[in-house]
CSV table of C-alpha atoms in Angstrom, one decimal:
chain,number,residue,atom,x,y,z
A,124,UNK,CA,116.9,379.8,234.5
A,125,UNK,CA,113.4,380.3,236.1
A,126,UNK,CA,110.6,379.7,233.8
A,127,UNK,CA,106.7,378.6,233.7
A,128,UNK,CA,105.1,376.5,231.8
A,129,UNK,CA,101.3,375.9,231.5
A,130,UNK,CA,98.7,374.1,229.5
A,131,UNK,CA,98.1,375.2,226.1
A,132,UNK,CA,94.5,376.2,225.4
A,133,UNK,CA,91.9,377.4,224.6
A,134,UNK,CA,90.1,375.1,226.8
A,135,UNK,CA,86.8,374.9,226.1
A,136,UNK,CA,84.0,374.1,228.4
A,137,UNK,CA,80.7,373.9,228.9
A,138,UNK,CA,78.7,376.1,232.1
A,139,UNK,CA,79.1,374.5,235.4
A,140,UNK,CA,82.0,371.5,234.2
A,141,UNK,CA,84.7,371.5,235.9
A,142,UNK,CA,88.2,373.5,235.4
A,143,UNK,CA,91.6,372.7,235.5
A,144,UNK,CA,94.8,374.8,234.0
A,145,UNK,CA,98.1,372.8,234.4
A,146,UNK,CA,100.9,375.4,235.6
A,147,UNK,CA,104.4,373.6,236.4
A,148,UNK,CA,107.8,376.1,237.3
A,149,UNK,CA,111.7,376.0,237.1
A,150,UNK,CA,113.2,377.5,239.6
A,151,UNK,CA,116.1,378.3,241.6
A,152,UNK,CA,115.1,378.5,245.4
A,153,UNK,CA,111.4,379.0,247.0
A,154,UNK,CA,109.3,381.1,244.6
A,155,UNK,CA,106.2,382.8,245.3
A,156,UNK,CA,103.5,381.8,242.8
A,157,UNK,CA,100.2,383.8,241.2
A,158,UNK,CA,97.4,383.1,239.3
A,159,UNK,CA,96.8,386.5,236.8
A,160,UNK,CA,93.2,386.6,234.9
A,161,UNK,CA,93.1,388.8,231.7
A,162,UNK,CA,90.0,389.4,230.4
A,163,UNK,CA,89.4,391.1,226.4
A,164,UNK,CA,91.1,394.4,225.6
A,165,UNK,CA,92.0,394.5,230.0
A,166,UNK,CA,95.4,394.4,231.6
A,167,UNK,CA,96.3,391.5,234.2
A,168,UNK,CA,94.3,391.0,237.4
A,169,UNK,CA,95.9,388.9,240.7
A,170,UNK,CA,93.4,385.9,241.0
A,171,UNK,CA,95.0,384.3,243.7
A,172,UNK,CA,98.8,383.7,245.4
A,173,UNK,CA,100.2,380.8,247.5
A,174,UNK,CA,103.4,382.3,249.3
A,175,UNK,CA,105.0,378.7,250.7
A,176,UNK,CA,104.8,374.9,250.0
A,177,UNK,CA,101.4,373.5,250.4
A,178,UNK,CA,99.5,376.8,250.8
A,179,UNK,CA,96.4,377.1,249.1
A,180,UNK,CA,95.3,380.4,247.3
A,181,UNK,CA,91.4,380.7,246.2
A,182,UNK,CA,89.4,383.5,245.2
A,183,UNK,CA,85.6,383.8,243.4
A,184,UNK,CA,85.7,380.0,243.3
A,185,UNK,CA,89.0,379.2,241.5
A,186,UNK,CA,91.5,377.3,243.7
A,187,UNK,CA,95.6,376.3,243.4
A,188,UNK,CA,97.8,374.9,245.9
A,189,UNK,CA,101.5,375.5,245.9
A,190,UNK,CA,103.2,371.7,245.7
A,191,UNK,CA,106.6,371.9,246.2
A,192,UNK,CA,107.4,368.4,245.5
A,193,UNK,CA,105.8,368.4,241.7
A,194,UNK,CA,106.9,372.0,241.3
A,195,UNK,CA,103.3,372.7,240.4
A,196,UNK,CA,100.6,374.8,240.9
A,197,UNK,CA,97.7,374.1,238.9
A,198,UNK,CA,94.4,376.0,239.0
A,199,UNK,CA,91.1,374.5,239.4
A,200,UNK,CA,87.6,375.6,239.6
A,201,UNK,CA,84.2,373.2,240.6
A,202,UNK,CA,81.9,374.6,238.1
A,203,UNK,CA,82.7,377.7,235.6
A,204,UNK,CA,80.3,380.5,234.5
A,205,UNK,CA,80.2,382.3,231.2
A,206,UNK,CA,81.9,385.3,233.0
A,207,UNK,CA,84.9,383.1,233.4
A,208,UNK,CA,86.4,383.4,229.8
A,209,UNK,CA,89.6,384.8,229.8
A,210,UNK,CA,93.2,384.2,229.5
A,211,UNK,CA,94.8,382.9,232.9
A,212,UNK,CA,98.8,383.0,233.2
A,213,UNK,CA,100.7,381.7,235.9
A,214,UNK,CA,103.5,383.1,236.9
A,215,UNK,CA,106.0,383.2,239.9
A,216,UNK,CA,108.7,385.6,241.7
A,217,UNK,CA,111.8,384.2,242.7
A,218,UNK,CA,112.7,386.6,245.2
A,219,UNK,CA,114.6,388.6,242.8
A,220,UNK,CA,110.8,391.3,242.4
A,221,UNK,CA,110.1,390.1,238.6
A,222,UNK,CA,107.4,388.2,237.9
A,223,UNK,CA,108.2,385.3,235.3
A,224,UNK,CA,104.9,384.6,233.6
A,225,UNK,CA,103.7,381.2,231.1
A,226,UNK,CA,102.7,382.1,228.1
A,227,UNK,CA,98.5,382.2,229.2
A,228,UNK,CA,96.1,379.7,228.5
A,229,UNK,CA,92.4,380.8,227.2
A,230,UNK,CA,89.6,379.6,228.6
A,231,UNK,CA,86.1,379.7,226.5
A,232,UNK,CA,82.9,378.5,228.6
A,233,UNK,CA,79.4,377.9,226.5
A,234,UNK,CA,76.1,378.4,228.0
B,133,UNK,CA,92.2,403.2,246.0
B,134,UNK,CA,93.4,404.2,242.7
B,135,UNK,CA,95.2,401.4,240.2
B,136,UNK,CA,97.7,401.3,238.1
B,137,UNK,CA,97.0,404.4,235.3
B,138,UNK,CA,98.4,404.1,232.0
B,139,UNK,CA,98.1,406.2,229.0
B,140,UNK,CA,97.1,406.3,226.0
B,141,UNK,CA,95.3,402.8,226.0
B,142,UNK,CA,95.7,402.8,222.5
B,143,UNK,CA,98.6,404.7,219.7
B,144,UNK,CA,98.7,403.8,216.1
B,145,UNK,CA,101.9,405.1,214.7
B,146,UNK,CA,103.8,404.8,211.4
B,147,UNK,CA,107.0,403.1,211.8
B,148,UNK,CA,110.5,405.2,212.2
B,149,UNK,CA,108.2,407.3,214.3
B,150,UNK,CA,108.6,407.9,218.1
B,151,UNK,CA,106.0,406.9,220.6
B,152,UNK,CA,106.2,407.4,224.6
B,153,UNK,CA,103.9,405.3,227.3
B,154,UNK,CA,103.2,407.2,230.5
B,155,UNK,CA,102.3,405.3,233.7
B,156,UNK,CA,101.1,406.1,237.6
B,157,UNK,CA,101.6,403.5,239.7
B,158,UNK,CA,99.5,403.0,243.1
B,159,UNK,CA,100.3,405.5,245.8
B,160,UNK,CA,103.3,404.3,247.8
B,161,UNK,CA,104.4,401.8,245.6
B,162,UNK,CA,108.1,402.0,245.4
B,163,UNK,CA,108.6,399.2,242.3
B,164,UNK,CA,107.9,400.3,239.0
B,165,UNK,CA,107.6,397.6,236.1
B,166,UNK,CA,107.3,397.8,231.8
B,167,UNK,CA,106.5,394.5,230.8
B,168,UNK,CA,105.9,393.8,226.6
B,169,UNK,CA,103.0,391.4,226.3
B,170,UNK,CA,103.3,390.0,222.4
B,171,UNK,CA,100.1,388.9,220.7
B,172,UNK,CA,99.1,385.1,222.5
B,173,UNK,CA,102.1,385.3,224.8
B,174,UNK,CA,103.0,386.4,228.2
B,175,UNK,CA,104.1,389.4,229.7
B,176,UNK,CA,108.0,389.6,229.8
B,177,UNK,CA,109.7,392.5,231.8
B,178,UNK,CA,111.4,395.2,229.8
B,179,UNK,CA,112.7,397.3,232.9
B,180,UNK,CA,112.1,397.5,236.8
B,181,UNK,CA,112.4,400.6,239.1
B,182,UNK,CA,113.0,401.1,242.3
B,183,UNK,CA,111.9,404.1,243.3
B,184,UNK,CA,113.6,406.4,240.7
B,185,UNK,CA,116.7,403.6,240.1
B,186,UNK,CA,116.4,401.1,237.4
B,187,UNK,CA,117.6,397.7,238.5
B,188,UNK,CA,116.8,395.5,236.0
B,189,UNK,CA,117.0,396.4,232.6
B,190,UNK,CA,118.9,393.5,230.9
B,191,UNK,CA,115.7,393.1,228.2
B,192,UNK,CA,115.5,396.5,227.5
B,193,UNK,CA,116.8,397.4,224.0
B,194,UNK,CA,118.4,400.3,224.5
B,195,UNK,CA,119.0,401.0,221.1
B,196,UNK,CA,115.6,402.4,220.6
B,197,UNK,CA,113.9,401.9,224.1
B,198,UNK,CA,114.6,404.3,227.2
B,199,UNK,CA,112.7,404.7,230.3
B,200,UNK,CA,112.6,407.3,233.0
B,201,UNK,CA,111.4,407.2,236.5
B,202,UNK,CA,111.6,410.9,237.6
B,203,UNK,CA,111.1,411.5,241.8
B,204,UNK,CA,110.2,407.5,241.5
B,205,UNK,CA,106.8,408.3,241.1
B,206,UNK,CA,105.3,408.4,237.5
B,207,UNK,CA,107.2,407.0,234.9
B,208,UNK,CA,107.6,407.3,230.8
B,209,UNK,CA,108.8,404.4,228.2
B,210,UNK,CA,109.8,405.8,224.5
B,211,UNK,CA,110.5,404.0,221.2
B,212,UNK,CA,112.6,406.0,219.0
B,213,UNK,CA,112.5,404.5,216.1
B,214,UNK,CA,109.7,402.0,216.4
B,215,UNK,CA,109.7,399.2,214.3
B,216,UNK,CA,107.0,397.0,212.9
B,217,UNK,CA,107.8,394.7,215.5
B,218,UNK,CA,107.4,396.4,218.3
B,219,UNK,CA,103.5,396.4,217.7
B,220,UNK,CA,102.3,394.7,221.4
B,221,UNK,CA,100.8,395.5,224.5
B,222,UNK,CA,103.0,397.4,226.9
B,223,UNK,CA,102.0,396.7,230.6
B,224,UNK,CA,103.3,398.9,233.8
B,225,UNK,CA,103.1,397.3,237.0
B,226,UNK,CA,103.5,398.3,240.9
B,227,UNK,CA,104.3,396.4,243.7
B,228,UNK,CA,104.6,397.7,247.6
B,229,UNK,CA,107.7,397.3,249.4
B,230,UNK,CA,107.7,393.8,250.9
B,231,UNK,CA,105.9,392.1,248.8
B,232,UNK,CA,105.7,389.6,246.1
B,233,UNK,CA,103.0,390.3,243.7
B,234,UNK,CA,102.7,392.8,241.4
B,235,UNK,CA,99.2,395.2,240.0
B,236,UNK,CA,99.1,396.2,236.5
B,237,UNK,CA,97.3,398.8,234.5
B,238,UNK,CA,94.9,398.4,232.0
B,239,UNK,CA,97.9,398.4,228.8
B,240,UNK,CA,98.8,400.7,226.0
B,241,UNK,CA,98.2,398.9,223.0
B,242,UNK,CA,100.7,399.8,219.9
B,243,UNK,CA,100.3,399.6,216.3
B,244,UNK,CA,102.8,400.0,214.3
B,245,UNK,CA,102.1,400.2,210.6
């Protein structure tokens, strides 16, 4: 069946390094695939979608691009901010209107 | 452009007790999700509306869990009994017609003790 699978966190980091979040998906057919942000005590926020193979989705900063061929979709950002710590869950829709999510990876940035 | 409205953000309850989520999704909207969100884990779907039908609600357990979507607006999850396990986060969504993703509200958070 569909499924995601992401990195496992927290991943911690220091202000300005560098960020990537593994996200890799099961699925039957072409999904659609989201980035979701969820910040203390908050539901889910989109943070960015990629529709079809090799689009790109960015938003404030963060990037991901939709590879088809590694059935991936991994989320990357040049140089975090304190602001950025949250939980991040990828997730996808199959074309059947439910979103199947990972299971979130935290992400802690230091001054 | 008003979100996703949920209520109450928060209910403590004693278990064997009923408890019942209320949610607004964005104006026009015609999909209606409940998604459970366990402590450290993901959101997984409970049921899914369209407009006042439910379509998907293979993960619901309808033993204790039922959901309405009156005039597939607004819509109301209940627990009847709730258990100790059934302490989570429970999430309603709302997509537009066409499309793929999906805005959530802000999440009732339940206790049960």
């Amino acid at each position: 069946g569909d499924s995601v699978t992401q990195m496992e966190g927290p991943v911690t980091l220091s202000e300005e390094a560098f960020l990537t979040i593994n996200c890799t998906y099961t699925a039957t057919g072409y999904p659609s695939l989201f980035w979701y942000v969820q910040y203390p005590g908050e539901g889910l926020q989109l943070l960015l979608k990629a529709t079809k193979a090799d689009d790109k989705g960015s938003n404030k900063g963060f990037e991901a691009t939709y590879r088809k061929e590694t059935t991936s979709f991994h989320l990357e950002k040049g140089s975090v901010q304190v602001s950025d710590s949250a939980v991040y869950f990828c997730s996808m829709n199959s074309g059947y209107s439910t979103l199947t999510f990972g299971k979130g990876t935290m992400l802690l940035v230091s001054p | 452009e008003a979100g996703v409205v949920q209520s109450p953000r928060y209910k403590i309850i004693e278990k064997k007790q009923p408890v019942a989520f209320w949610c607004n999704p964005i104006s026009g909207h015609n999909t209606l999700y409940w998604y459970r969100q366990n402590l450290g884990q993901g959101p997984e779907l409970l049921i899914r509306y369209e407009n006042e039908e439910a379509v998907d609600d293979s993960q619901l357990p309808k033993d204790r869990f039922s959901a309405e979507r009156l005039k597939g607006v607004d819509s109301t999850l209940k627990i009847q009994p709730a258990e100790l396990g059934d302490s989570a986060v429970y999430l309603c969504a709302s997509s537009g017609q066409g499309t793929t993703e999906a805005f959530f509200g802000q999440g009732t958070r339940l206790t049960v003790v």
